[in-house]
PDB file of C-alpha atoms in Angstrom:
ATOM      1  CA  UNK A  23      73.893 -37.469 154.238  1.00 73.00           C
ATOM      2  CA  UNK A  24      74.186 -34.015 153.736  1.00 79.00           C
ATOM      3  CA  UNK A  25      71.828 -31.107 154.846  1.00 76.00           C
ATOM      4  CA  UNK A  26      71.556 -27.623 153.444  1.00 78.00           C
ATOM      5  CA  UNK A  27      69.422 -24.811 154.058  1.00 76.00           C
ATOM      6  CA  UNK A  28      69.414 -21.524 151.808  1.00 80.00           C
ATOM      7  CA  UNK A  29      67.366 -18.350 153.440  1.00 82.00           C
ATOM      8  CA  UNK A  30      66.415 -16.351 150.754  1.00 83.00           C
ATOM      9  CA  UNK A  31      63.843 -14.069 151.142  1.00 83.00           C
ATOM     10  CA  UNK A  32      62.930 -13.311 147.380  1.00 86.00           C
ATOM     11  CA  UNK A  33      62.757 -16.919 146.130  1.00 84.00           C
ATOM     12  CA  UNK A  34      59.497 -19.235 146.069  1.00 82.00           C
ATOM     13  CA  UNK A  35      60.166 -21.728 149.236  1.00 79.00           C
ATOM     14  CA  UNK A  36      60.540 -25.003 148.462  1.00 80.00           C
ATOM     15  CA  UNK A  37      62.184 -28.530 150.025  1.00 80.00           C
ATOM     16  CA  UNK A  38      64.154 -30.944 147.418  1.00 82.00           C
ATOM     17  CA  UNK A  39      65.094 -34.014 149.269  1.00 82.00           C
ATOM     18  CA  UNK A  40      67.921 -36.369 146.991  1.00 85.00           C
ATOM     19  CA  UNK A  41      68.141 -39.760 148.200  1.00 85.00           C
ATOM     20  CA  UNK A  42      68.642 -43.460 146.555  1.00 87.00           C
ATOM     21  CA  UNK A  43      66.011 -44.853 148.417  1.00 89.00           C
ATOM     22  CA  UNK A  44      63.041 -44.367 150.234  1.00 87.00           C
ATOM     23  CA  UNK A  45      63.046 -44.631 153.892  1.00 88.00           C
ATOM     24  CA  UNK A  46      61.109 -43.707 157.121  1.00 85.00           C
ATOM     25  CA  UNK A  47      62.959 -40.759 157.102  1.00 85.00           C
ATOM     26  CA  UNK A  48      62.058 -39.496 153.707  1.00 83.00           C
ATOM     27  CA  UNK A  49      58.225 -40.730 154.835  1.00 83.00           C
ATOM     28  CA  UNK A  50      58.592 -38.207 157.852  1.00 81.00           C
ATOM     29  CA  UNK A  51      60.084 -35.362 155.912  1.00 82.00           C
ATOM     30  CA  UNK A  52      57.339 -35.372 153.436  1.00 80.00           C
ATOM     31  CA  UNK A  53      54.769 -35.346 156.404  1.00 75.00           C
ATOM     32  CA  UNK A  54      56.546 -32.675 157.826  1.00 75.00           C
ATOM     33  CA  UNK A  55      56.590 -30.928 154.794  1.00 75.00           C
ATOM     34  CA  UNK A  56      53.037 -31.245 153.646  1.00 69.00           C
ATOM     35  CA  UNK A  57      51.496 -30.992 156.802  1.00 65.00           C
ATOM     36  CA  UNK A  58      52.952 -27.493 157.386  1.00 67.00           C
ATOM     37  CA  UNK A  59      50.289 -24.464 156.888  1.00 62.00           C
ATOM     38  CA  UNK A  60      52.796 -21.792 158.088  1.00 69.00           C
ATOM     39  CA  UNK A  61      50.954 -21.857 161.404  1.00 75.00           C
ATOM     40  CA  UNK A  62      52.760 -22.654 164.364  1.00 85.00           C
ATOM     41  CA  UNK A  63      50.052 -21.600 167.285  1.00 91.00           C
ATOM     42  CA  UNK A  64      46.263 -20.685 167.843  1.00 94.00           C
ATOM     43  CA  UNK A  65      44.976 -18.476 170.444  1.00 95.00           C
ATOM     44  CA  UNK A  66      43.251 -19.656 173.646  1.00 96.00           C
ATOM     45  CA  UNK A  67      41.000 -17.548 175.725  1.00 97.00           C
ATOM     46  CA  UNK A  68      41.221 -18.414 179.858  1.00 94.00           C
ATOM     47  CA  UNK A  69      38.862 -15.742 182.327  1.00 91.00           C
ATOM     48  CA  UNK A  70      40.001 -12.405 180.914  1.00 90.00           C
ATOM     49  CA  UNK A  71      43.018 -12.863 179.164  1.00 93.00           C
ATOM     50  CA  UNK A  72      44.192 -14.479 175.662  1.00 95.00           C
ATOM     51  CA  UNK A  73      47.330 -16.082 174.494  1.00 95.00           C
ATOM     52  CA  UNK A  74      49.011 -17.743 171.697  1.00 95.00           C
ATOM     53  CA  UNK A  75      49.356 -21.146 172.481  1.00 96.00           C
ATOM     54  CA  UNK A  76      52.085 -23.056 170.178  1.00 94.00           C
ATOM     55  CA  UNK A  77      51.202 -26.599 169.232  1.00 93.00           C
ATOM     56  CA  UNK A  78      54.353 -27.878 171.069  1.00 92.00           C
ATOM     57  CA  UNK A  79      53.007 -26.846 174.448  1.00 95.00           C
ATOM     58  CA  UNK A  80      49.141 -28.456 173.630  1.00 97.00           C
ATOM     59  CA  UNK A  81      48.617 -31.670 174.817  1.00 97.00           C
ATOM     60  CA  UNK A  82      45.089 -32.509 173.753  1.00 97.00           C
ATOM     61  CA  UNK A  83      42.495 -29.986 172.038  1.00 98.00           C
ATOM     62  CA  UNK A  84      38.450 -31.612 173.463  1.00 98.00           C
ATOM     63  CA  UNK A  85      35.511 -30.527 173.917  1.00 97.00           C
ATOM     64  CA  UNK A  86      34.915 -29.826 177.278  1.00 96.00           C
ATOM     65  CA  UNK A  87      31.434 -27.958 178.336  1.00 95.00           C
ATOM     66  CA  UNK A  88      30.253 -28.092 174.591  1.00 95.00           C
ATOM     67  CA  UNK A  89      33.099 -25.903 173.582  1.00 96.00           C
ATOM     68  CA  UNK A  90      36.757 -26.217 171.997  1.00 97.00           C
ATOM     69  CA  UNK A  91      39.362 -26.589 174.766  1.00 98.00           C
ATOM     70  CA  UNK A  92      42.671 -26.633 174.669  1.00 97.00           C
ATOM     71  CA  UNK A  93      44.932 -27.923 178.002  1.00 98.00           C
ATOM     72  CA  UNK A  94      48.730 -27.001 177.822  1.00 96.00           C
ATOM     73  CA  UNK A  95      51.926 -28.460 179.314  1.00 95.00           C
ATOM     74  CA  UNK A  96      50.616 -26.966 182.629  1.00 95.00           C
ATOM     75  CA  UNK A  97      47.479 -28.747 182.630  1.00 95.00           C
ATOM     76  CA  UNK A  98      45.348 -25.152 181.603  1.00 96.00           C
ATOM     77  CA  UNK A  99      42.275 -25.005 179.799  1.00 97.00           C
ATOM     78  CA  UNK A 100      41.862 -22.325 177.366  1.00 98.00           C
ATOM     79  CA  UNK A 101      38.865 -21.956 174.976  1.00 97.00           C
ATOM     80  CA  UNK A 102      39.503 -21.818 171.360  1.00 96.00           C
ATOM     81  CA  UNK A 103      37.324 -20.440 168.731  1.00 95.00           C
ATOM     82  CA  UNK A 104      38.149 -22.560 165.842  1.00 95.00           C
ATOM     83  CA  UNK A 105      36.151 -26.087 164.905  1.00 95.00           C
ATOM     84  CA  UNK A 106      37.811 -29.147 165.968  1.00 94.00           C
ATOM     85  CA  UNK A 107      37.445 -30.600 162.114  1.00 92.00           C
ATOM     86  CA  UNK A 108      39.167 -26.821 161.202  1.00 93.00           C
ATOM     87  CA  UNK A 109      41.704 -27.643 163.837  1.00 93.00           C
ATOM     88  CA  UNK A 110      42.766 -30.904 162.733  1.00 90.00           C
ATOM     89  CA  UNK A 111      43.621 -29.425 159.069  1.00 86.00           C
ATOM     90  CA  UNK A 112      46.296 -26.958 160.306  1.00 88.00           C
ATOM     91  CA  UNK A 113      47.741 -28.947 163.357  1.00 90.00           C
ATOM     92  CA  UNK A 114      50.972 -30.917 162.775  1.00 86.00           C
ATOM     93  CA  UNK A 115      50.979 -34.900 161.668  1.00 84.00           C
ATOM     94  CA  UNK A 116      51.875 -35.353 165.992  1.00 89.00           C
ATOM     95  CA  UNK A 117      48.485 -34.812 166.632  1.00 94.00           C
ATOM     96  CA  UNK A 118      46.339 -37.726 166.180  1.00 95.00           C
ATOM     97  CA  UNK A 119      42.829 -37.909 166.982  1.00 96.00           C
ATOM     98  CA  UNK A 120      42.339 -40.764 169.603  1.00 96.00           C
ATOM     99  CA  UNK A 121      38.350 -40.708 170.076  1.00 96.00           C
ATOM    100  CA  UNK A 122      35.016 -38.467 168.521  1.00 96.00           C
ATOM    101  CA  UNK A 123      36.034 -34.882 170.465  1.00 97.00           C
ATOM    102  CA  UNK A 124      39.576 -35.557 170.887  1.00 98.00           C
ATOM    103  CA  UNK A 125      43.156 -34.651 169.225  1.00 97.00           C
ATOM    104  CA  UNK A 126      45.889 -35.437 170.727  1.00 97.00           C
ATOM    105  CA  UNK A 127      49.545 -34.238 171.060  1.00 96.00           C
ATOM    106  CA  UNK A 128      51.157 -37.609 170.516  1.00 94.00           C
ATOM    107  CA  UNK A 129      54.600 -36.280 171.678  1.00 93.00           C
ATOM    108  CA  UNK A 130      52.924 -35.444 174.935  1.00 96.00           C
ATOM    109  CA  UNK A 131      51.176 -38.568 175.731  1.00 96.00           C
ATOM    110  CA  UNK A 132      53.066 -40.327 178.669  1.00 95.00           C
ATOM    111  CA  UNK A 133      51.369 -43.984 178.355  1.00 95.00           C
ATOM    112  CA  UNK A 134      48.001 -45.759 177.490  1.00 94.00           C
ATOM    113  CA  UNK A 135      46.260 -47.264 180.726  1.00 94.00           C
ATOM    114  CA  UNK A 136      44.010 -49.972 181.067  1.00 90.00           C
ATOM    115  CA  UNK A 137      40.899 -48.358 182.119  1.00 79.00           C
ATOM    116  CA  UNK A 138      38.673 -50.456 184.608  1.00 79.00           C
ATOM    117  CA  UNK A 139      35.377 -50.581 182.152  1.00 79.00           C
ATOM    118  CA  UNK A 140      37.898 -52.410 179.542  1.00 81.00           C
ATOM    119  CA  UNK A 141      38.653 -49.490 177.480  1.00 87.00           C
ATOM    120  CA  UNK A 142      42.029 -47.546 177.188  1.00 94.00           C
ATOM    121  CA  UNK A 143      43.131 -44.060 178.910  1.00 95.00           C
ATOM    122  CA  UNK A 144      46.131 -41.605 177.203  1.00 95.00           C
ATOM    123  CA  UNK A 145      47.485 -40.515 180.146  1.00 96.00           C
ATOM    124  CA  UNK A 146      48.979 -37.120 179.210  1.00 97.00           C
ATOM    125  CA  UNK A 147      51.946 -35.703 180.859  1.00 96.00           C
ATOM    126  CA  UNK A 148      50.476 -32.768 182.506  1.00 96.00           C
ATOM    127  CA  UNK A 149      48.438 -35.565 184.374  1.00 95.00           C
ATOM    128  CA  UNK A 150      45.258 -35.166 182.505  1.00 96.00           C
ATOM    129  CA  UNK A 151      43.539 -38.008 181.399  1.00 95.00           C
ATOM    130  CA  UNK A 152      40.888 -38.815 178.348  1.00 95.00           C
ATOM    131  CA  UNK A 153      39.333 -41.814 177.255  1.00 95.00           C
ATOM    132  CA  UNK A 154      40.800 -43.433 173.985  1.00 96.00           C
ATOM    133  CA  UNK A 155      38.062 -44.816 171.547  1.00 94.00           C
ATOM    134  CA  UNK A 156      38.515 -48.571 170.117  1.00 91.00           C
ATOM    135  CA  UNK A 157      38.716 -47.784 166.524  1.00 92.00           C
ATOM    136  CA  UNK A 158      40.769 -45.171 167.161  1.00 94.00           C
ATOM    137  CA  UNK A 159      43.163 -46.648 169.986  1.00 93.00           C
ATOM    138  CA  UNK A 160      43.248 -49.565 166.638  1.00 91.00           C
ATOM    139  CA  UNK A 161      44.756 -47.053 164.238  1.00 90.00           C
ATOM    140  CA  UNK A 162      47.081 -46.270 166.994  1.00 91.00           C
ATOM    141  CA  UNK A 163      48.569 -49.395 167.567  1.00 90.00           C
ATOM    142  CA  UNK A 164      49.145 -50.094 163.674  1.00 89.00           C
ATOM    143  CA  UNK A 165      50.757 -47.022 164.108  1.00 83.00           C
ATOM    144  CA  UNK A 166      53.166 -48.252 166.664  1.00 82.00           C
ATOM    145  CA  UNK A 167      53.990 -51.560 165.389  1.00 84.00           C
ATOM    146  CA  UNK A 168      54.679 -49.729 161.494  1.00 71.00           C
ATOM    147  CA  UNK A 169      57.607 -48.895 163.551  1.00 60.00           C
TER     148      UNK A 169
END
């Protein structure tokens, strides 16, 4: 397979992707592709300060106090301004929403628990935690096993 990129900045950008057959790979490039808006961050608000917080470092975006949070690698919460629903339109294929108030950065998610009550937990890497809902934790797992 071959790979080649052309930076030009006067032409119209574009991706043309040659191959005999379709594959998981093509499946993920065209994701990729589509699912790119040219935005690679939002800004979060924490006590008196702001930053740009890229979508790599988010692990989950909830609702938290009736507002828009966002909790980083670090386990932070920063207030957002934008919708969840507006959110979920810009934010890479990775994220997947896994209950009502929830998106999640699946690349960040350490493992599903077993909660006590029956349900399912996504245990995030930065050690938070947030309850998974069934439908949802259902898509997830055809997900997985379209592996």
């Amino acid at each position: 397979m071959k790979y080649k990129l052309i930076i030009d900045k006067d032409a119209e950008e574009g991706v043309v992707v040659t191959v005999h057959t379709p594959s998981r790979l093509t499946e993920e490039i065209e994701n990729l592709v589509l699912s790119f808006s040219g935005i690679d961050s939002i800004t979060g608000h924490r006590d008196d300060c702001m930053r740009r917080l890229t979508f790599s470092e988010i692990e989950c975006i909830t609702i938290l106090d009736r507002r828009v949070t966002a909790i980083d690698t670090d386990g932070q919460h920063y207030r957002i301004q934008e919708r969840l629903r507006d959110l979920e339109n810009i934010l890479p294929t990775y994220f997947i929403r896994i209950n009502k108030s929830t998106l999640a950065n699946e690349r960040r998610i350490l493992r599903f628990d077993a909660a006590f009550s029956g349900g399912v937990d996504a245990v995030f890497r930065c050690g938070y935690r947030e309850y998974v809902s069934r439908r949802c934790f259902a898509q997830i797992r055809r997900r997985y096993e379209g592996i």
